[in-house]
PDB file of C-alpha atoms in Angstrom:
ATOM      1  CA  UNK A   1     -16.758  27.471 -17.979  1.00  0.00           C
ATOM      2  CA  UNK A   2     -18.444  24.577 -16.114  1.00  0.00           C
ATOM      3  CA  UNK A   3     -21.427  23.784 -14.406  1.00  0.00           C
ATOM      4  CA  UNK A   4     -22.826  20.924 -11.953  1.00  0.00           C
ATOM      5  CA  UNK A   5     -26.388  19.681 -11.842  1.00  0.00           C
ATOM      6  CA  UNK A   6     -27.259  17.549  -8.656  1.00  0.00           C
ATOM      7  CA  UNK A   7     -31.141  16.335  -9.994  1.00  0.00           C
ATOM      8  CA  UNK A   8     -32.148  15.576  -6.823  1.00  0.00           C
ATOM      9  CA  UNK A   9     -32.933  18.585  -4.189  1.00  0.00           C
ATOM     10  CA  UNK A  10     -34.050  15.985  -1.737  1.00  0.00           C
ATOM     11  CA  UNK A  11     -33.576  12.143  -1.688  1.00  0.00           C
ATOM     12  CA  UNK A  12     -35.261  10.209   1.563  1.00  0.00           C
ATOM     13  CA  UNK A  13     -34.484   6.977   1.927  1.00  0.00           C
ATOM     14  CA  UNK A  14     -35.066   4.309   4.663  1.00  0.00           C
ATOM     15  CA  UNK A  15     -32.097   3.055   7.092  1.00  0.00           C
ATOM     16  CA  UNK A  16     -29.595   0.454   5.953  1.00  0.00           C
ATOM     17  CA  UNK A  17     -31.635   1.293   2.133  1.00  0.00           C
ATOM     18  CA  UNK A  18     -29.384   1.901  -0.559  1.00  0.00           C
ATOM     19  CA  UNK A  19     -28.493   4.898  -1.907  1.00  0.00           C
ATOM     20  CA  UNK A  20     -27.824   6.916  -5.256  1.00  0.00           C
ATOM     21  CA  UNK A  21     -27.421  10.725  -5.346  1.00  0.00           C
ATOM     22  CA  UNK A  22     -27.090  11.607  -8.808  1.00  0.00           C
ATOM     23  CA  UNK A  23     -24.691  14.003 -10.357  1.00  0.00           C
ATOM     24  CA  UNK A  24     -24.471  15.756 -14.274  1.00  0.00           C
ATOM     25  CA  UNK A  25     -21.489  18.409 -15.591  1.00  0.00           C
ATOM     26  CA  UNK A  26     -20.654  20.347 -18.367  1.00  0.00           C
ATOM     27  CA  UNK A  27     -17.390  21.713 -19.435  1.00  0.00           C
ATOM     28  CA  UNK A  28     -15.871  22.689 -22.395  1.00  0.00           C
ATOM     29  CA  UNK A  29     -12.260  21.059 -20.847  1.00  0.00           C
ATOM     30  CA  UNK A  30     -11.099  18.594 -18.965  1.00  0.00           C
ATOM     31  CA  UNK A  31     -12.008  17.998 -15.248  1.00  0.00           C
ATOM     32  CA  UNK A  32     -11.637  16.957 -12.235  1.00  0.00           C
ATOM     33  CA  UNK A  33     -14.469  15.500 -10.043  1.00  0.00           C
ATOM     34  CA  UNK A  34     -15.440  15.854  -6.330  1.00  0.00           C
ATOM     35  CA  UNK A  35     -18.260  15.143  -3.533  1.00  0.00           C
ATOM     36  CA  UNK A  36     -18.534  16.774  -0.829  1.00  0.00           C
ATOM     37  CA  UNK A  37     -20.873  16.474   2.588  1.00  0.00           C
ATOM     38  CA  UNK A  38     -21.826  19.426   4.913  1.00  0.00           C
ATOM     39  CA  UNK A  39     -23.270  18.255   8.184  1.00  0.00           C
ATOM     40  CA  UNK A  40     -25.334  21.166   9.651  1.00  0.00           C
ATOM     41  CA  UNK A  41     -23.397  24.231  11.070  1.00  0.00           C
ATOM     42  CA  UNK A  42     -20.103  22.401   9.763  1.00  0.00           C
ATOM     43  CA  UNK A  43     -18.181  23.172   6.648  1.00  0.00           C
ATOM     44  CA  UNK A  44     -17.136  20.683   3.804  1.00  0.00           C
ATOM     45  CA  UNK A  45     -15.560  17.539   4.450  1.00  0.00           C
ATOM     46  CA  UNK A  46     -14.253  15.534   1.062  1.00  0.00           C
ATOM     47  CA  UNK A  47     -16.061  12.338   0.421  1.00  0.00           C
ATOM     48  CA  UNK A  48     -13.966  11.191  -2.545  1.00  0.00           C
ATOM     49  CA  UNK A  49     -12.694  12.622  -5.763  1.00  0.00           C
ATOM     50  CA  UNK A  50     -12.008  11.305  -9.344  1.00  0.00           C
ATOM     51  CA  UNK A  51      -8.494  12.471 -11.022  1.00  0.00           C
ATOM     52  CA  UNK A  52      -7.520   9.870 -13.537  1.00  0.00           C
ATOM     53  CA  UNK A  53      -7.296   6.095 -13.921  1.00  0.00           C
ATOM     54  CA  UNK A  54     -10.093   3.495 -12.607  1.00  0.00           C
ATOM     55  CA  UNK A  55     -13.558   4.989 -13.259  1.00  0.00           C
ATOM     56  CA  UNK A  56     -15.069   3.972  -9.913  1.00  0.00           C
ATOM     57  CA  UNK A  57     -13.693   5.604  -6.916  1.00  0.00           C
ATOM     58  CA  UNK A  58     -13.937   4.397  -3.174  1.00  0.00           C
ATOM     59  CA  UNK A  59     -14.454   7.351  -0.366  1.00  0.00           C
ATOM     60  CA  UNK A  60     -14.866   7.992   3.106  1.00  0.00           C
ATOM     61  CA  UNK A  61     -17.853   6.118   5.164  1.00  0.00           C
ATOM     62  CA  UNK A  62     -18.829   3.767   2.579  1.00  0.00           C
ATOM     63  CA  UNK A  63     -19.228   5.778  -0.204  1.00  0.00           C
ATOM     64  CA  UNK A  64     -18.358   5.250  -3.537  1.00  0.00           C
ATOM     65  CA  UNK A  65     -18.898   7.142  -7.317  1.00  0.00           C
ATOM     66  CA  UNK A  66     -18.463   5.828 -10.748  1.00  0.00           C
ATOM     67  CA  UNK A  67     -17.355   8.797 -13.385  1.00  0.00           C
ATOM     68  CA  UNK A  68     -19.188   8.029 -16.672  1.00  0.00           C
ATOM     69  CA  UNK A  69     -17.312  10.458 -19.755  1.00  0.00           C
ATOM     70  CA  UNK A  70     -19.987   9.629 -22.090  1.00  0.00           C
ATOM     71  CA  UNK A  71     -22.829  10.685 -19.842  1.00  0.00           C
ATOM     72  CA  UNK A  72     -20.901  13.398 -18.049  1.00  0.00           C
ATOM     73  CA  UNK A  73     -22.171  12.264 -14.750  1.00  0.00           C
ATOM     74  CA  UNK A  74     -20.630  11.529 -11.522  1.00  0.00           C
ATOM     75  CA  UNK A  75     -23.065   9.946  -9.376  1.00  0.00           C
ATOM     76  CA  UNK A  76     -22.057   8.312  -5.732  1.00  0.00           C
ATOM     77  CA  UNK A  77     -23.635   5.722  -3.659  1.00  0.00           C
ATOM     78  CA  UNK A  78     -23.590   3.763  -0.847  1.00  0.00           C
ATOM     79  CA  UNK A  79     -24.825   0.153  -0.231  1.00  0.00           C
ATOM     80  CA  UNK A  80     -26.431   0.737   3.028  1.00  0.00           C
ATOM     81  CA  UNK A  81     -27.369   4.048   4.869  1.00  0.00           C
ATOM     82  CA  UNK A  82     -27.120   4.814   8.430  1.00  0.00           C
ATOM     83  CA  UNK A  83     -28.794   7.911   9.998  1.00  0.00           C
ATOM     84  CA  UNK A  84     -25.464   9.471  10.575  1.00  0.00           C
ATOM     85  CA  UNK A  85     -25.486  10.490   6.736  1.00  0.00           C
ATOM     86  CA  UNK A  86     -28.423  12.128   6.953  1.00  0.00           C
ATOM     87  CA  UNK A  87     -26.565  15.924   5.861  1.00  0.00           C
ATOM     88  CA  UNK A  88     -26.052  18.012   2.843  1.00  0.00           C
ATOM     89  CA  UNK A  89     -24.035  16.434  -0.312  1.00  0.00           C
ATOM     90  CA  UNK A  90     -22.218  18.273  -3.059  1.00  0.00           C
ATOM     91  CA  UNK A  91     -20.973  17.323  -6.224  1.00  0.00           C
ATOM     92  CA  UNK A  92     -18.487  19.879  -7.410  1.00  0.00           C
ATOM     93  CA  UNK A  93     -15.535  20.300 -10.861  1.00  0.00           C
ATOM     94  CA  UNK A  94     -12.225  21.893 -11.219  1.00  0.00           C
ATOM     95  CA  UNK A  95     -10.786  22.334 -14.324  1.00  0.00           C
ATOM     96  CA  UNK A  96      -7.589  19.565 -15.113  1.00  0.00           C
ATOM     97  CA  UNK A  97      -5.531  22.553 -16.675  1.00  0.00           C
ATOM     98  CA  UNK A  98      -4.945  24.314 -13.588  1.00  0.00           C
ATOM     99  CA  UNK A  99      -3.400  21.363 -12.098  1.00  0.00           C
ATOM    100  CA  UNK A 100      -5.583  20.732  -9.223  1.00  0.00           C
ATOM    101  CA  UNK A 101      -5.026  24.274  -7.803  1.00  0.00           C
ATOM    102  CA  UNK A 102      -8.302  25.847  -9.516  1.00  0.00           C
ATOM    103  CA  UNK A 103     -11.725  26.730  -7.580  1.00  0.00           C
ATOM    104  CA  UNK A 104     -14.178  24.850  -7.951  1.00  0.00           C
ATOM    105  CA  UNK A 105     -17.643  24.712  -9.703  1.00  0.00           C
ATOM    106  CA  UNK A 106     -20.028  23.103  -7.289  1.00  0.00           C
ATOM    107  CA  UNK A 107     -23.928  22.401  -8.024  1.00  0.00           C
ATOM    108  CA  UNK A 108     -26.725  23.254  -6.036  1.00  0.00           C
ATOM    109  CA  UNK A 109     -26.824  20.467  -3.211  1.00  0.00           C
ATOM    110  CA  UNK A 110     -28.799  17.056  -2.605  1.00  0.00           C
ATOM    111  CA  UNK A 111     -30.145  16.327   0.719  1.00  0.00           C
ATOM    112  CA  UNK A 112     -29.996  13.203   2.153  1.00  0.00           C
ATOM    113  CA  UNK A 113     -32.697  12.335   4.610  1.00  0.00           C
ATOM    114  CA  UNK A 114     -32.427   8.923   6.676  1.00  0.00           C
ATOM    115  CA  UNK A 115     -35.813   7.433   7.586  1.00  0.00           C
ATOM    116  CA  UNK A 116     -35.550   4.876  10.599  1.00  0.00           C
TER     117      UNK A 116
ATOM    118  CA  UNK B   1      -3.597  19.416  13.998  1.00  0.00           C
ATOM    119  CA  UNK B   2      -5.039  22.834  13.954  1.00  0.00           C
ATOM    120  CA  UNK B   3      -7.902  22.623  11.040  1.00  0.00           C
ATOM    121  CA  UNK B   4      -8.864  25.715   9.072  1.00  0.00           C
ATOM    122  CA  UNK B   5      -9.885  27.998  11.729  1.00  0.00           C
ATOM    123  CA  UNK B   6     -12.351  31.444  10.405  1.00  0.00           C
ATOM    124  CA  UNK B   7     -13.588  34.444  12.510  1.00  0.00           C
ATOM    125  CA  UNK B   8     -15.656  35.472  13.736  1.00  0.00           C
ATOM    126  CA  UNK B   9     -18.429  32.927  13.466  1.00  0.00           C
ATOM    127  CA  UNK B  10     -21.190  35.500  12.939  1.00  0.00           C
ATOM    128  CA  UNK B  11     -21.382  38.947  12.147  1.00  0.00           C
ATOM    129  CA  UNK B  12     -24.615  41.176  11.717  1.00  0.00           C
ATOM    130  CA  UNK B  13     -24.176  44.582   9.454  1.00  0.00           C
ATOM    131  CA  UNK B  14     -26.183  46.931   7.728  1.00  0.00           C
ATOM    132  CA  UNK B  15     -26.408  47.650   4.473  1.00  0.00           C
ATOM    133  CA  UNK B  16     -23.580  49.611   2.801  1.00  0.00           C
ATOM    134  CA  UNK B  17     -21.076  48.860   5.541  1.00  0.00           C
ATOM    135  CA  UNK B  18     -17.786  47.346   5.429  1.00  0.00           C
ATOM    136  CA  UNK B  19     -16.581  43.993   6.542  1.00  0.00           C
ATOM    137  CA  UNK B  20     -13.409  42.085   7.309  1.00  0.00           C
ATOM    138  CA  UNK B  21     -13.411  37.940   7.654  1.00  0.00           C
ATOM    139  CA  UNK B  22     -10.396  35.905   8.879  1.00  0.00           C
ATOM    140  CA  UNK B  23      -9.268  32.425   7.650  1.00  0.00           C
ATOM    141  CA  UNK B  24      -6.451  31.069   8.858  1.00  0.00           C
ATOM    142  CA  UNK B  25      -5.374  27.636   7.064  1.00  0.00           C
ATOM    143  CA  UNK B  26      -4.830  24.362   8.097  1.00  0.00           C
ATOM    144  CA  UNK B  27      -0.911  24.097   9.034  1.00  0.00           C
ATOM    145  CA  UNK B  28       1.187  23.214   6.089  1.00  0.00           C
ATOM    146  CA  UNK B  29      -0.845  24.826   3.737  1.00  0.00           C
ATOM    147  CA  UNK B  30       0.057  27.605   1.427  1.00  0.00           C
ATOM    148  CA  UNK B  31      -3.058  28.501  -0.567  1.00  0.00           C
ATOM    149  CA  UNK B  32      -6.771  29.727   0.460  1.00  0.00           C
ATOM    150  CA  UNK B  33      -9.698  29.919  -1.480  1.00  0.00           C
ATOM    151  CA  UNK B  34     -12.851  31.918  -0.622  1.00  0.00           C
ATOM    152  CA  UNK B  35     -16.463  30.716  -1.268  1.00  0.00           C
ATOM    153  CA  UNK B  36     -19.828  31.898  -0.897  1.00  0.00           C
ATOM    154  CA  UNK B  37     -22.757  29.913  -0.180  1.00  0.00           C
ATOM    155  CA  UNK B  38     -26.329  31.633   0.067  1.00  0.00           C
ATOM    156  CA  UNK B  39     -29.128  29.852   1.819  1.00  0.00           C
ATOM    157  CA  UNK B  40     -29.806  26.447   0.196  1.00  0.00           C
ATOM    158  CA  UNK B  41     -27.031  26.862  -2.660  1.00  0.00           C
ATOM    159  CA  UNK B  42     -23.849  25.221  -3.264  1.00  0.00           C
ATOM    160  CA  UNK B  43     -20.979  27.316  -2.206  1.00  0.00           C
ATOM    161  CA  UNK B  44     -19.732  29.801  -5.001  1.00  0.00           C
ATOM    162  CA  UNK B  45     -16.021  30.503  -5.627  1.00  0.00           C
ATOM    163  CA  UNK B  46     -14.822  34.022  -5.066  1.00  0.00           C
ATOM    164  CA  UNK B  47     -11.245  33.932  -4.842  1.00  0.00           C
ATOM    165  CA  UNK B  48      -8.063  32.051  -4.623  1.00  0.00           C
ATOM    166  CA  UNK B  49      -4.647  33.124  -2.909  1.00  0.00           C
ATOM    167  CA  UNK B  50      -1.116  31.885  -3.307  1.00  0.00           C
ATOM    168  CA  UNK B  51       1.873  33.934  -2.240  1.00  0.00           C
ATOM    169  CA  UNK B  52       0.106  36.641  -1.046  1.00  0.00           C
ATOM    170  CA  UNK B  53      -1.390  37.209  -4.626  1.00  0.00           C
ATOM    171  CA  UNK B  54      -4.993  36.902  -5.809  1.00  0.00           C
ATOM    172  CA  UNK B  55      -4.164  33.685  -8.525  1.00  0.00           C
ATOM    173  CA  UNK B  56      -7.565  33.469  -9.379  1.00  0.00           C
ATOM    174  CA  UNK B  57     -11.353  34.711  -9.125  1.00  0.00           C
ATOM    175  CA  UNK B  58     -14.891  34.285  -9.785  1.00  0.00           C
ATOM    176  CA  UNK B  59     -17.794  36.001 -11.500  1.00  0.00           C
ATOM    177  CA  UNK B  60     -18.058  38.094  -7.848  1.00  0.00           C
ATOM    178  CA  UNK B  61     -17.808  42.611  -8.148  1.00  0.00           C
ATOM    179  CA  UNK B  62     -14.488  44.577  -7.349  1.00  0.00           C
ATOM    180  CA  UNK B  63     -16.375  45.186  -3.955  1.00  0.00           C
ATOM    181  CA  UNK B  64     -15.338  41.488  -2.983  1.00  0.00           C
ATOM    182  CA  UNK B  65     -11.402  41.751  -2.444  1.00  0.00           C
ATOM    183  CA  UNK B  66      -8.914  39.755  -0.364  1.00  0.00           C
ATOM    184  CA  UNK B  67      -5.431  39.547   1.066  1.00  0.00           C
ATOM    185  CA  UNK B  68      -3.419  37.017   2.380  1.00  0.00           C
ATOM    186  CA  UNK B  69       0.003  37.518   4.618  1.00  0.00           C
ATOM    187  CA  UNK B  70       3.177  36.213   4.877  1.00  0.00           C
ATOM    188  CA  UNK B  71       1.758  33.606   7.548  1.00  0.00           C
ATOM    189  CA  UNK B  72      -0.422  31.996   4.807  1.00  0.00           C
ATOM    190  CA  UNK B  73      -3.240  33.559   6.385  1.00  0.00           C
ATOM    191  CA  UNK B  74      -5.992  35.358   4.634  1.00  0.00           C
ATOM    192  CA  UNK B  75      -8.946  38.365   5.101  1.00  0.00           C
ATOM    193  CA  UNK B  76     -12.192  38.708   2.692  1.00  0.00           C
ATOM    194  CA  UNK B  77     -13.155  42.411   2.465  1.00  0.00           C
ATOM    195  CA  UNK B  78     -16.719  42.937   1.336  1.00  0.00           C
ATOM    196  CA  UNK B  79     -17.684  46.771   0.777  1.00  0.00           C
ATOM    197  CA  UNK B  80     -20.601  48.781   0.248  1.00  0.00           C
ATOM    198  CA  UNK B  81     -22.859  45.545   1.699  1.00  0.00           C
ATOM    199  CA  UNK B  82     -26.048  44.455   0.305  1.00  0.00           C
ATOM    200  CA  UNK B  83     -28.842  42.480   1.496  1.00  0.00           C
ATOM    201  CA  UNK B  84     -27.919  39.563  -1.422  1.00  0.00           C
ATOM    202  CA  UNK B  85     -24.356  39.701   0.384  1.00  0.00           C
ATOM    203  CA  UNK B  86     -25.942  38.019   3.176  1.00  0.00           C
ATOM    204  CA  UNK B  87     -24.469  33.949   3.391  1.00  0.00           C
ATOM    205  CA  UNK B  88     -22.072  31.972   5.244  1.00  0.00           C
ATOM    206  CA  UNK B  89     -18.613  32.626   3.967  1.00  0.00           C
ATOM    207  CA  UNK B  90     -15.885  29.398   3.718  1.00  0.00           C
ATOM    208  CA  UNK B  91     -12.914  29.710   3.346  1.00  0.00           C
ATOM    209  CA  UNK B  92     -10.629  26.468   2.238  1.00  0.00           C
ATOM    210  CA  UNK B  93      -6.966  26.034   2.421  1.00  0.00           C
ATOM    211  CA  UNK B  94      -4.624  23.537   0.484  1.00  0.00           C
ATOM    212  CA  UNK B  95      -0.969  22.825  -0.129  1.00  0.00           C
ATOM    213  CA  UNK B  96      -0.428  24.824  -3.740  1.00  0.00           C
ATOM    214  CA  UNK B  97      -1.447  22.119  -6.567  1.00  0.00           C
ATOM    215  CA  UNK B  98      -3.067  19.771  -4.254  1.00  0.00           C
ATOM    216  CA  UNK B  99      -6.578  18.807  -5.508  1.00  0.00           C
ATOM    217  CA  UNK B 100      -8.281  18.131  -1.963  1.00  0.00           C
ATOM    218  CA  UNK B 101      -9.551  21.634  -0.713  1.00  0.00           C
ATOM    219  CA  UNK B 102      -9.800  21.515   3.594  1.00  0.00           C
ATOM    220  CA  UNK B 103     -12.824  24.209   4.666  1.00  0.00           C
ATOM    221  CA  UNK B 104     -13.766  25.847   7.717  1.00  0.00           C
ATOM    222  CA  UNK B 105     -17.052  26.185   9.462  1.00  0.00           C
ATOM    223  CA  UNK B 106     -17.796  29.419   8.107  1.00  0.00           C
ATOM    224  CA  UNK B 107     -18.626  32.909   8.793  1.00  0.00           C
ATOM    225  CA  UNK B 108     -22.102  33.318   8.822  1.00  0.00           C
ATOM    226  CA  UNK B 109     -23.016  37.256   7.673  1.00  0.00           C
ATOM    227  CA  UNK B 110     -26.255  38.876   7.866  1.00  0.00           C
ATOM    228  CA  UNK B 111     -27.113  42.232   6.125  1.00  0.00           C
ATOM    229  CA  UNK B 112     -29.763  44.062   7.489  1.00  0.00           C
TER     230      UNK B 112
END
């Protein structure tokens, strides 16, 4: 079994600020690693996602996340906010020995709110 | 490109009824997973479907139960309702094996 912990229910941070949304898991296997972000009303758009090789992985809209096996955290940031990512994020886990096809284990949500 | 497409986009029922949610996926794709995600929660996994077989499910009651048709697909059945049944329901499609999951807006579902 696995389980995400986002520490941070809310993070605000100023416009064109730097950001760090923080993200611990725990499993018992091998996994794979995702964020997500839900604007309002929307569903779940992927942001980036960490399968194997290089331990920092590039995403959509600037972001980026560095996977750290020791620490069992996944934690993504961006250099410089804009108010358009002012929305939901989710870190979430599969487990590597279904091959990608499992469901996944997502934590609780951080949101990001972009002061002007 | 079609995305993943769900109906309706809200639905009010009272407790103990029966409901029926439709997902179809985005074109290509082959398998769709179900989630649940209360108010202010990360979404929770219910179900998966692949060849019109449930491959996989989560820590949800035999009241939860799916189906998915020859068109790829795919209806969430929730019986007996209870007030904690009330969240928005996604549903998420992928080619079988991929690792990126493509949702939907969601059904939103209120039990009275």
């Amino acid at each position: 079994a696995q389980s995400v912990t986002q520490l941070d229910s809310q993070v605000p941070v100023f416009e064109e600020a730097p950001v760090e949304l923080r993200c611990n898991y725990s499993s018992s296997v091998s996994v794979y690693l995702f964020w997500y972000v839900q604007y309002p009303n929307q569903g779940l758009q992927l942001l980036l996602k960490y399968l194997s090789g290089s331990t920092l992985v590039k995403g959509i809209n600037g972001f980026e996340a560095e996977f750290n096996k020791s620490q069992t955290s996944f934690h993504l940031r961006k250099p410089s906010v804009h108010i358009s990512d002012t929305a939901e994020y989710f870190c979430a886990v599969s487990d590597r020995s279904g091959g990608g096809a499992d469901g996944l284990t997502f934590g609780k949500g951080t949101h990001l709110i972009i002061q002007p | 490109d079609a995305g993943v497409t769900q109906s309706p986009t809200h639905l009010i029922k009272t407790r103990g009824q029966q409901v029926t949610l439709r997902c179809s996926p985005k074109s290509g794709h082959d398998t769709v997973s179900w989630y649940q995600q209360a108010l202010g929660q990360g979404p929770q996994f219910i179900f998966q479907y692949y060849e019109e077989e449930e491959r996989q499910r989560g820590n949800f009651p035999d009241r939860f139960s799916g189906h998915q048709f020859p068109n790829y697909s795919s209806e969430l059945n929730v019986n007996a309702l209870l007030l904690g049944d009330s969240a928005l329901y996604l549903c998420a499609s992928s080619r079988d094996r991929a690792y990126e999951q493509y949702f939907g807006p969601g059904t939103r579902l209120t039990v009275t």
